[in-house]
Coordinates of N, CA and C in Angstrom, one line a residue:
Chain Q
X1 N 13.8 110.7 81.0 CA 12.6 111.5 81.2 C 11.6 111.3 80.0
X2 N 10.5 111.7 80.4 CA 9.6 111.1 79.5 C 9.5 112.7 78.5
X3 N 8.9 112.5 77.0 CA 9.2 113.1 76.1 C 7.4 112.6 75.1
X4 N 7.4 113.9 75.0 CA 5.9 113.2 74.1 C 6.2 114.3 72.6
X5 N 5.4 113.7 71.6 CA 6.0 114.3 70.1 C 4.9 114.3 69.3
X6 N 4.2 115.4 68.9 CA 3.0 115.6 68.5 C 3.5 115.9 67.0
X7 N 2.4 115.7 66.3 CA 2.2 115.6 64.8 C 0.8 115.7 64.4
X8 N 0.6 117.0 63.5 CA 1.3 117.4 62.6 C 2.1 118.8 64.1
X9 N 2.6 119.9 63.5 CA 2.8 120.9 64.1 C 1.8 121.7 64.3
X10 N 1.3 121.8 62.9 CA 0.3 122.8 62.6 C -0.6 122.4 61.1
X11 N -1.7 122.9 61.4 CA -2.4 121.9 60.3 C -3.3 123.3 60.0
X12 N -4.2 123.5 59.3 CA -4.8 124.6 57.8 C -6.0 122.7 57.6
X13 N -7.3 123.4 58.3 CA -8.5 123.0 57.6 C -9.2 123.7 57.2
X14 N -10.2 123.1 55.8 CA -11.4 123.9 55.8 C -12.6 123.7 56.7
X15 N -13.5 124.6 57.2 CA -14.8 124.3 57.9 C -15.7 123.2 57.5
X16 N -16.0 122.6 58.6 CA -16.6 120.8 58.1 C -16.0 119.8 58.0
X17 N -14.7 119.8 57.9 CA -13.6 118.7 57.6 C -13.3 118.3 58.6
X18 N -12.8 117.0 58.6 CA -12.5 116.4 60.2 C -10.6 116.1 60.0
X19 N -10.5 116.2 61.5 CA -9.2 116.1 61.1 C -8.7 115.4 62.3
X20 N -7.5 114.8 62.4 CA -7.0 114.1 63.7 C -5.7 115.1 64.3
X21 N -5.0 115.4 65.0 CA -4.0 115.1 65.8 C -3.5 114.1 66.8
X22 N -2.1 113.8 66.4 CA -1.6 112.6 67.3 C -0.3 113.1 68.3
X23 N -0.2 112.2 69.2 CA 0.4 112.7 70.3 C 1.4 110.8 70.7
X24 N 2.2 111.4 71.0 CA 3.2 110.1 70.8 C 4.5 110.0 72.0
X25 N 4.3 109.1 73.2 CA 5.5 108.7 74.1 C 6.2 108.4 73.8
X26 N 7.7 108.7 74.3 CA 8.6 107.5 74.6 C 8.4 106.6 75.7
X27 N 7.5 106.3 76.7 CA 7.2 105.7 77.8 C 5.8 105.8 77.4
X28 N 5.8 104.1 77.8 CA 4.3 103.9 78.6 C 3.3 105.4 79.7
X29 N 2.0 105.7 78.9 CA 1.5 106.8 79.4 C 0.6 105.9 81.1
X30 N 0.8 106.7 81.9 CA 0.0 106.5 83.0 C -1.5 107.5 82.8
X31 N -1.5 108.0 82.5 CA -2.7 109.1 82.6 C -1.9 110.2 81.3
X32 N -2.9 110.6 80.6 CA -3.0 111.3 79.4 C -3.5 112.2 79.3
X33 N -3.4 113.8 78.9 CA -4.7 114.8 79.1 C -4.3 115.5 77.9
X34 N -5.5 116.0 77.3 CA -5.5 116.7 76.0 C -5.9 118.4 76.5
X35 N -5.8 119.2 76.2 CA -6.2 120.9 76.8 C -5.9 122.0 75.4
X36 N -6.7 122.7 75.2 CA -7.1 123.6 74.2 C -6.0 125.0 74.9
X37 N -5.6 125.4 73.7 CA -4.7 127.1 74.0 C -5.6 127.7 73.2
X38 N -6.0 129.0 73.5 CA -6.0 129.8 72.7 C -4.6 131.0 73.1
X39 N -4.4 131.8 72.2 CA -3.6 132.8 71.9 C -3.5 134.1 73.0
X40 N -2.6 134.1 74.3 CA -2.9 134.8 75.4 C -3.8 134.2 76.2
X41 N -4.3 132.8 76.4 CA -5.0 132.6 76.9 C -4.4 131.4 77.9
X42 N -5.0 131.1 78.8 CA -4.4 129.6 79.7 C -4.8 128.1 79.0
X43 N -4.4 126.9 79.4 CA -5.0 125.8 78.7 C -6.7 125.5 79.8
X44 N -7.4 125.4 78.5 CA -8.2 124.4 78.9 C -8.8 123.0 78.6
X45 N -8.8 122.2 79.6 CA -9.0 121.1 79.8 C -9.9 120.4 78.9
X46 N -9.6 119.6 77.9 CA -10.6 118.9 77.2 C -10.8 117.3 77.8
X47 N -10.1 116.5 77.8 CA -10.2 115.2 78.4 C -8.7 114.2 78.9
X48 N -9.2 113.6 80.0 CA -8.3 112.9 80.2 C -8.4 111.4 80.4
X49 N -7.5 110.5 79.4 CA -7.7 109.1 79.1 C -6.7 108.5 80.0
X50 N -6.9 107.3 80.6 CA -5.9 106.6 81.7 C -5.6 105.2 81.2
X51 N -6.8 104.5 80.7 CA -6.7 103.3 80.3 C -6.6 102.6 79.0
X52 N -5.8 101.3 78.4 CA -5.5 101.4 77.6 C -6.4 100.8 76.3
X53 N -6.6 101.6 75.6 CA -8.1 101.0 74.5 C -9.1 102.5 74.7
X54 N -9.1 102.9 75.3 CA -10.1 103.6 76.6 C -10.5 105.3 75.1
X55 N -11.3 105.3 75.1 CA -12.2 106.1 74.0 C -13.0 107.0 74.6
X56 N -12.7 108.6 74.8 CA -13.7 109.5 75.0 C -14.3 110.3 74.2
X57 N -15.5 110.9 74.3 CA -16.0 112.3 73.5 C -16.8 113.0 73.9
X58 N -16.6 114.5 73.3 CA -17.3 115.4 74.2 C -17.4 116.4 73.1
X59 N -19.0 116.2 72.5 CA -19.5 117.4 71.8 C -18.6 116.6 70.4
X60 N -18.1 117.5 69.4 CA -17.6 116.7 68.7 C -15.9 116.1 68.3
X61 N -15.4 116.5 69.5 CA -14.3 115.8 70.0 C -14.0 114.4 70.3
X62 N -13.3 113.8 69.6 CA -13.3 112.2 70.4 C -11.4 111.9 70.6
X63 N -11.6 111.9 71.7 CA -9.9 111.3 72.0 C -9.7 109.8 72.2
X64 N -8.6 109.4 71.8 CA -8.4 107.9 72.2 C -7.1 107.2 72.6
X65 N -6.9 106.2 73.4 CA -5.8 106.1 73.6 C -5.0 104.4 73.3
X66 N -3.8 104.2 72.6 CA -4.1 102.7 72.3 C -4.0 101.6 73.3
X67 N -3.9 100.7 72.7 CA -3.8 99.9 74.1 C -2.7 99.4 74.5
X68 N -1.8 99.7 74.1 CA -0.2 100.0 74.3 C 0.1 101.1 75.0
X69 N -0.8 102.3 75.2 CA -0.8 103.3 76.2 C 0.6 104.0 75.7
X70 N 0.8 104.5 74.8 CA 2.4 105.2 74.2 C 1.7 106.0 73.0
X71 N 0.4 105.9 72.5 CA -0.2 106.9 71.6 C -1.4 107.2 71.7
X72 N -1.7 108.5 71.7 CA -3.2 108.9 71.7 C -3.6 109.9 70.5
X73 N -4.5 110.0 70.0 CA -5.2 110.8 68.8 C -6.1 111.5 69.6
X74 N -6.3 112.4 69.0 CA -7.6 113.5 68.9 C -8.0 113.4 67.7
X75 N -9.6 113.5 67.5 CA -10.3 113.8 66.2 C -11.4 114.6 66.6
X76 N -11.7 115.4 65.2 CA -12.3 117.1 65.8 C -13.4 116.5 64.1
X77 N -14.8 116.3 64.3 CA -15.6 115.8 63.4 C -16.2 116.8 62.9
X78 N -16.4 117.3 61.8 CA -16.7 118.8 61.2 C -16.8 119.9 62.1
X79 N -15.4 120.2 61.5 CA -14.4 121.2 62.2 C -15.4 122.6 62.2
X80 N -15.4 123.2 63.0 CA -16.0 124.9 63.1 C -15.0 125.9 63.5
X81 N -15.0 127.3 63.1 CA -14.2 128.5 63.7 C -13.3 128.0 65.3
X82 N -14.9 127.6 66.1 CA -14.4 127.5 67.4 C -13.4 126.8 68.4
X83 N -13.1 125.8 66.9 CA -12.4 124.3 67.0 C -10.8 125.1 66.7
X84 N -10.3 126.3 66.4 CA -9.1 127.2 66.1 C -8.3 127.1 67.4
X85 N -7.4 127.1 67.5 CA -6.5 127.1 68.4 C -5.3 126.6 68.7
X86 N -4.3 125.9 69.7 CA -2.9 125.1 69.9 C -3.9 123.8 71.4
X87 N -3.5 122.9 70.2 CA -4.2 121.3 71.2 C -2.7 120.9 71.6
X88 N -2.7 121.0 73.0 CA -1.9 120.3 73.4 C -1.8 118.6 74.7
X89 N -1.0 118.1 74.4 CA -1.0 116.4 74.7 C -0.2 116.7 76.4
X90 N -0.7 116.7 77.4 CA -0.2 116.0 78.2 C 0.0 114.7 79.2
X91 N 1.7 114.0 79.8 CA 1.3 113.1 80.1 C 1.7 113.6 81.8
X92 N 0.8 112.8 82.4 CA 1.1 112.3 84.0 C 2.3 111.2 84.2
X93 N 2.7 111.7 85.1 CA 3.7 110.3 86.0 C 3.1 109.9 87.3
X94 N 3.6 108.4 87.4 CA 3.3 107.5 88.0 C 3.4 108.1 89.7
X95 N 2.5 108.7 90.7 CA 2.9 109.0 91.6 C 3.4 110.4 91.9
X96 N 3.3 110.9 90.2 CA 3.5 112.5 90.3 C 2.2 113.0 89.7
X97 N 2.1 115.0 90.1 CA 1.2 115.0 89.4 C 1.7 115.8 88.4
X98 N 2.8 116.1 88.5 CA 3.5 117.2 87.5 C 3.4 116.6 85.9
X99 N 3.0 117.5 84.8 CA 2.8 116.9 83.3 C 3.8 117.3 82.9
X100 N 3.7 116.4 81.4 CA 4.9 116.8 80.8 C 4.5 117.1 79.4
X101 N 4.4 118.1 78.6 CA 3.5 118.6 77.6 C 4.4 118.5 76.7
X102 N 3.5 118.2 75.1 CA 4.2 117.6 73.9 C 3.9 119.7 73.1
X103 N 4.9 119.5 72.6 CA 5.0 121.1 72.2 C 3.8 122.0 71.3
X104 N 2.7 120.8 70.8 CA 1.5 121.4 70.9 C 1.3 121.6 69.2
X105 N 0.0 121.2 68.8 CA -0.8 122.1 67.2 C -1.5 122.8 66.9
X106 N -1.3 123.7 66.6 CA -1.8 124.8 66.1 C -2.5 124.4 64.7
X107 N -4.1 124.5 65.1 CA -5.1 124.3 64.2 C -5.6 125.7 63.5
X108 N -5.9 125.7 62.5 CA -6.3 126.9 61.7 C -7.7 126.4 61.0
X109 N -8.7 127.3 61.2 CA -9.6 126.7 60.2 C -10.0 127.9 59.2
X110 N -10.1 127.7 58.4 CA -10.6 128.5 57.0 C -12.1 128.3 56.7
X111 N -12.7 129.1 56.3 CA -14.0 128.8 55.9 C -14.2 128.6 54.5
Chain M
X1 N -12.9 132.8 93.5 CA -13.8 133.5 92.2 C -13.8 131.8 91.8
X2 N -14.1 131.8 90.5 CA -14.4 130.3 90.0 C -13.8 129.6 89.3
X3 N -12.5 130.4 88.8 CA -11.1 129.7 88.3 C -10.1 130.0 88.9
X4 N -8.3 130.0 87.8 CA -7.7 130.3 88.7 C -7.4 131.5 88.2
X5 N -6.8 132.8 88.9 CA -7.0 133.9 88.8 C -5.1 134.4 89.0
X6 N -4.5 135.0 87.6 CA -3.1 135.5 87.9 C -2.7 136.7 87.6
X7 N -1.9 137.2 88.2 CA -1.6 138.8 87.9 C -0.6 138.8 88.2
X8 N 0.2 140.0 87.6 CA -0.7 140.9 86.3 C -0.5 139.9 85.3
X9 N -1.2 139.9 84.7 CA -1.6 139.5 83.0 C 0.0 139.7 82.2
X10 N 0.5 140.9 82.0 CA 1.5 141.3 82.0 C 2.3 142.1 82.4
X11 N 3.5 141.8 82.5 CA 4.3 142.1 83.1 C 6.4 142.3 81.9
X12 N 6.4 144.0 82.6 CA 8.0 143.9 81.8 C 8.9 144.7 82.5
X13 N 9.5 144.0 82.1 CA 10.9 144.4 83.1 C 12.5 144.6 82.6
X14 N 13.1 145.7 83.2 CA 14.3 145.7 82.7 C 15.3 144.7 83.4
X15 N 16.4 144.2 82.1 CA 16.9 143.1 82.8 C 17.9 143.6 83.7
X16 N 17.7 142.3 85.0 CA 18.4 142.7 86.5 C 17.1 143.1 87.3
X17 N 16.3 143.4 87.1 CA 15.0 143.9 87.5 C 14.4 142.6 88.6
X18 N 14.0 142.4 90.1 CA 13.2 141.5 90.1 C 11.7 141.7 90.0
X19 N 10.9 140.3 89.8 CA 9.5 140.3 89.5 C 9.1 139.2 90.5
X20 N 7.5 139.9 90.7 CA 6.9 138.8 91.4 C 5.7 138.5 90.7
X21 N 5.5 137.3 90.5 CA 3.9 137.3 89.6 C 3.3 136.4 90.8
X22 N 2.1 136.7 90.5 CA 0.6 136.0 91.7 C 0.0 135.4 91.1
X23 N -0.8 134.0 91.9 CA -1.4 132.8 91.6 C -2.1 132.8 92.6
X24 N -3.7 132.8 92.4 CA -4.9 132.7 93.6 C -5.6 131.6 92.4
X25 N -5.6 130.3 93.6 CA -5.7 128.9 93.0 C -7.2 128.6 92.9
X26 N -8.0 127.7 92.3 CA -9.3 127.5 92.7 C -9.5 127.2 94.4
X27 N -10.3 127.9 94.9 CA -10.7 127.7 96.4 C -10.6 125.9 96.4
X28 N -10.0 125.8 97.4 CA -10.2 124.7 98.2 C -9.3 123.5 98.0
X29 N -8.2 123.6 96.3 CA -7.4 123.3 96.1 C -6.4 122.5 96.6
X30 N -5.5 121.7 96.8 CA -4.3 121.3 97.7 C -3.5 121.4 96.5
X31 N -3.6 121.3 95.5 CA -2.1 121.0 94.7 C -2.3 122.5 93.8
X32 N -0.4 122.9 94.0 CA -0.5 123.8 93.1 C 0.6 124.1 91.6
X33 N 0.5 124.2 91.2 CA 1.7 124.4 90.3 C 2.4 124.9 89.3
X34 N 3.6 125.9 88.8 CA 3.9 126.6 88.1 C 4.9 125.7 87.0
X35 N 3.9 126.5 86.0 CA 5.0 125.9 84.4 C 5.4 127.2 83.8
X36 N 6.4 127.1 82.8 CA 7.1 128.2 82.0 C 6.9 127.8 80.5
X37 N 6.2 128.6 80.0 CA 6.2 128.6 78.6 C 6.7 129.5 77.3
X38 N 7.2 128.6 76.7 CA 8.4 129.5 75.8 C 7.7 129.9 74.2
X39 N 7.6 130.6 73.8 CA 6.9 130.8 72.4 C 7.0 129.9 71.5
X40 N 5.5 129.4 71.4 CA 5.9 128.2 70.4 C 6.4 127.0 71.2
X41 N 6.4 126.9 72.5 CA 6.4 125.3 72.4 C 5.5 124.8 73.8
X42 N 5.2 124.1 74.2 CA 4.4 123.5 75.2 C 4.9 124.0 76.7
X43 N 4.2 123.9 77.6 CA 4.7 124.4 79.5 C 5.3 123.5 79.4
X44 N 6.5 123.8 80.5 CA 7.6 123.1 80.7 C 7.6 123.4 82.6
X45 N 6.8 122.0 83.0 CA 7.1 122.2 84.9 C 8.7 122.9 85.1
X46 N 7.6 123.9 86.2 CA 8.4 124.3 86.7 C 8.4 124.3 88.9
X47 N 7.9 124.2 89.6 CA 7.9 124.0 91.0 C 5.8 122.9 91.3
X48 N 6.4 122.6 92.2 CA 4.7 121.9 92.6 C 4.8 121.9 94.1
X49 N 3.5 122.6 94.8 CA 3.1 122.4 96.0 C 1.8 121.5 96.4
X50 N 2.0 121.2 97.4 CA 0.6 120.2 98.4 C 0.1 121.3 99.5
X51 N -0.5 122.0 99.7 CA -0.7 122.7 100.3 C 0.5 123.8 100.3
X52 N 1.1 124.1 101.5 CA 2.0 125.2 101.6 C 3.6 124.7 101.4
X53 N 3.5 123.1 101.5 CA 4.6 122.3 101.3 C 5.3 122.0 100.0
X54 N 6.3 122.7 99.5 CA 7.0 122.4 98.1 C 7.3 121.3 98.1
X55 N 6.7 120.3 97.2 CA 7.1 118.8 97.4 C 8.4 118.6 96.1
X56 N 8.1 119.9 94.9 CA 8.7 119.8 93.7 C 9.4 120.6 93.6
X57 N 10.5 121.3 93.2 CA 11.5 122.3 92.5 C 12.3 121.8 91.3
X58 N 12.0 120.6 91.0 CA 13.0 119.8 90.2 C 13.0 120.8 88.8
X59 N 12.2 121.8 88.5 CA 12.3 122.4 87.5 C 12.5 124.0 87.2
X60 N 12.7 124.2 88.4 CA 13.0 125.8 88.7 C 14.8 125.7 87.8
X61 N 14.5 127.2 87.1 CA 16.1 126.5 86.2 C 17.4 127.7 86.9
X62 N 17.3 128.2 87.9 CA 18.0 128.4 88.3 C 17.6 129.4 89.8
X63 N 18.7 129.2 90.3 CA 18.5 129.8 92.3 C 18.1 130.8 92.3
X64 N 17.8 132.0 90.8 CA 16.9 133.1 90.9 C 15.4 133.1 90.6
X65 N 15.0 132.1 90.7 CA 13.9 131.8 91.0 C 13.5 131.1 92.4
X66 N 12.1 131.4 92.4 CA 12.0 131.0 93.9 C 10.3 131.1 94.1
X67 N 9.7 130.1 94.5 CA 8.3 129.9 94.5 C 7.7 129.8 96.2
X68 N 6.8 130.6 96.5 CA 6.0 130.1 97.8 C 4.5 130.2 98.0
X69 N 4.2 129.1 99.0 CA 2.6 129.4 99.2 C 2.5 128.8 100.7
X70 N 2.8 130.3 101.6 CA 3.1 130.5 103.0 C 1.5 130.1 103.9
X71 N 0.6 130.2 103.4 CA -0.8 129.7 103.6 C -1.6 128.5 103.0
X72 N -0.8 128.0 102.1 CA -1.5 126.4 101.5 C -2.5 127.4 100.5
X73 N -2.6 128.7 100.1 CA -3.6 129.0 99.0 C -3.0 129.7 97.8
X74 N -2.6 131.7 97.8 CA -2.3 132.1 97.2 C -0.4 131.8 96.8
X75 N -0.4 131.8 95.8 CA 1.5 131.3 95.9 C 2.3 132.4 95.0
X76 N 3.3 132.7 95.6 CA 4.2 133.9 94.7 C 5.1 133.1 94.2
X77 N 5.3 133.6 92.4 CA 7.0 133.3 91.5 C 7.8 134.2 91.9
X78 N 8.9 134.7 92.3 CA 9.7 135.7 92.2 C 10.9 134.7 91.4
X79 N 11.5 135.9 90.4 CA 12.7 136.0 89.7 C 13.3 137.1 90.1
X80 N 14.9 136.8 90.6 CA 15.6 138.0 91.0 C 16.3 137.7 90.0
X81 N 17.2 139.3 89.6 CA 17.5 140.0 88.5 C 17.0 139.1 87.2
X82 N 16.2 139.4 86.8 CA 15.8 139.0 85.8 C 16.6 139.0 84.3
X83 N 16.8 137.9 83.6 CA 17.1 138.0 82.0 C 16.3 138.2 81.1
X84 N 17.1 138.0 80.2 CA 16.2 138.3 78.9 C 15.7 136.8 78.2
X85 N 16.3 135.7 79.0 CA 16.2 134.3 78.5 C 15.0 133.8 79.0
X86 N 14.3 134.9 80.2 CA 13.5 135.0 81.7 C 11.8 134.6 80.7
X87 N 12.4 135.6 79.6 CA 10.7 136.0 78.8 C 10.1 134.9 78.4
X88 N 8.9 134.6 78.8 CA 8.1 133.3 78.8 C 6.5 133.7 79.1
X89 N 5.7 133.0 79.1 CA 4.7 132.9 79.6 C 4.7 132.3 81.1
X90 N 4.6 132.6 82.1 CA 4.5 131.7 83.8 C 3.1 131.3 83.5
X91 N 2.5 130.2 83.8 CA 1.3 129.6 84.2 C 1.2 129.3 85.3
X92 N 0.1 129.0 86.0 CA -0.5 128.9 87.2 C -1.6 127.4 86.9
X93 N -1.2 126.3 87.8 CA -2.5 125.5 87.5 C -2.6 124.9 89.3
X94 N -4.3 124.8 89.4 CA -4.5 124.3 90.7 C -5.0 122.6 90.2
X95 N -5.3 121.9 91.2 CA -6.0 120.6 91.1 C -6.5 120.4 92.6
X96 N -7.2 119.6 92.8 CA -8.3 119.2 93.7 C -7.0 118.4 95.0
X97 N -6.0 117.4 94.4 CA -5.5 117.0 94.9 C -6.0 115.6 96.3
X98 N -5.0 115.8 96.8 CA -5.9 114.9 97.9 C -5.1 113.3 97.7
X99 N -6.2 112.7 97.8 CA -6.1 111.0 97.6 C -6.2 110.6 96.2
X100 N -6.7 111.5 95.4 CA -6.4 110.8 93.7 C -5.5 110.9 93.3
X101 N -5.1 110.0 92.9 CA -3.9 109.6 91.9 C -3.6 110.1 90.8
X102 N -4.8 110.7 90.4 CA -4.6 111.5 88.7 C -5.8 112.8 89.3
X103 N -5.5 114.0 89.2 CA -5.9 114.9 89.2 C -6.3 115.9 88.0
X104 N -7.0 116.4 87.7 CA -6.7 117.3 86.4 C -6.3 118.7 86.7
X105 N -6.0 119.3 85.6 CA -5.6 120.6 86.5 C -5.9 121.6 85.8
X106 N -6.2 122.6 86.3 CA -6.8 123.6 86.1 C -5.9 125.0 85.3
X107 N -5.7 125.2 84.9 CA -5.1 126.6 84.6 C -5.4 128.0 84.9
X108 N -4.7 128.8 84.8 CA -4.8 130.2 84.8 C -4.5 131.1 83.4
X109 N -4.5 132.2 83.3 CA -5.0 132.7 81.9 C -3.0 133.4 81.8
X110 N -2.2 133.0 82.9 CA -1.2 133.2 82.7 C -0.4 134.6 82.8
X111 N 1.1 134.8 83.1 CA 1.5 136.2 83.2 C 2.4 136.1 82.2
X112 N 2.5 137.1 81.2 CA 3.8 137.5 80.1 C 4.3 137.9 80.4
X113 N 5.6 137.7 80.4 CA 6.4 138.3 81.1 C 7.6 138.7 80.1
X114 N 8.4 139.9 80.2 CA 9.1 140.4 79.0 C 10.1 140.6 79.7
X115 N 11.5 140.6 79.5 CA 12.5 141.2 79.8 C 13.2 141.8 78.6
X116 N 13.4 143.3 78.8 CA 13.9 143.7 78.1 C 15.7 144.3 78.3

């Protein structure tokens, strides 16, 4: 079964700072999705990467995925309060739509 | 309404107790699907429908659970007698479904569920 392994766990920035999270297969990813938690809250959807090299961004978010398709980053370019929460990495299977979520980071930002 | 919408929010129960939690999917939806999330770590699938058709259970973790969506829209979790191992977060996510291959999927704000 497929298994994804995010790093750091949890990370402590100051406001303005840019920071990455990485997100890591044991299999080749077919489709990739990144999704924001807040605390009592459901995920929501930030982006989803399919192809391999393949680079998106939205607002100051940029996700990427390599072209080995087995690792994807998030980077969050001067970090704000609103950027606080648990990022989590989902992957798709081939033919399924069911994901399989990597256990997620918990971002803190400090002013 | 314009997301997906679950209740109750929370929910507790004594254990042996059954529970039903509700999922009203985005309108118009075909795919639906329920994860269980454990504190502190990522959803973990749990059943998936195509309309009213369970295509998935490969993750229901045991025969006291039991998922339906007798209409292709709103879908019930029931847990009979519930544990204390039970307490999780249930999520609800819809997707558009259909003929794409990759869907994104939508979430719900989720049910807490406590066994005490």
């Amino acid at each position: 079964s497929q298994e994804l392994e995010q790093s750091p766990q949890s990370l402590i920035v100051q406001e303005g700072k840019n920071l990455t999270i990485n997100c890591t297969s044991s299999k080749t990813l077919y489709g990739l999705y990144w999704y924001k938690q807040k605390y009592g809250e459901g995920l929501i959807f930030l982006m989803m990467l399919q192809k391999g090299g393949e680079e998106k961004s939205h607002e100051k978010i940029t996700a990427k995925l390599d072209e080995k398709k087995q690792q994807s980053s998030l980077h969050i370019t001067a970090s704000q309060p609103s950027h606080a929460g648990i990022y989590l990495c989902g992957a798709a299977n081939f033919g399924n739509e069911k994901l399989t979520f990597g256990t997620g980071t918990r971002l803190t930002i400090i002013p | 309404g314009a997301g997906v919408s679950q209740s109750p929010r929370y929910k507790v129960a004594k254990r042996g107790q059954d529970v039903a939690l509700r999922c009203d999917p985005i309108s118009g939806h075909v795919s639906l699907f329920w994860y269980q999330q454990a504190l502190g770590q990522g959803p973990e699938f749990l059943t998936y429908f195509q309309n009213e058709a369970q295509l998935d259970k490969s993750g229901l973790p045991s025969d006291r659970f039991f998922a339906e969506r007798p209409e292709g829209s709103v879908s019930t979790l029931k847990i009979q007698r519930t544990q204390q191992e039970d307490s999780a977060v249930y999520l609800c996510a819809s997707s558009p479904g259909g003929t794409h291959l990759i869907n994104i999927q939508y979430f719900g704000a989720g049910t807490r569920l406590s066994v005490l």
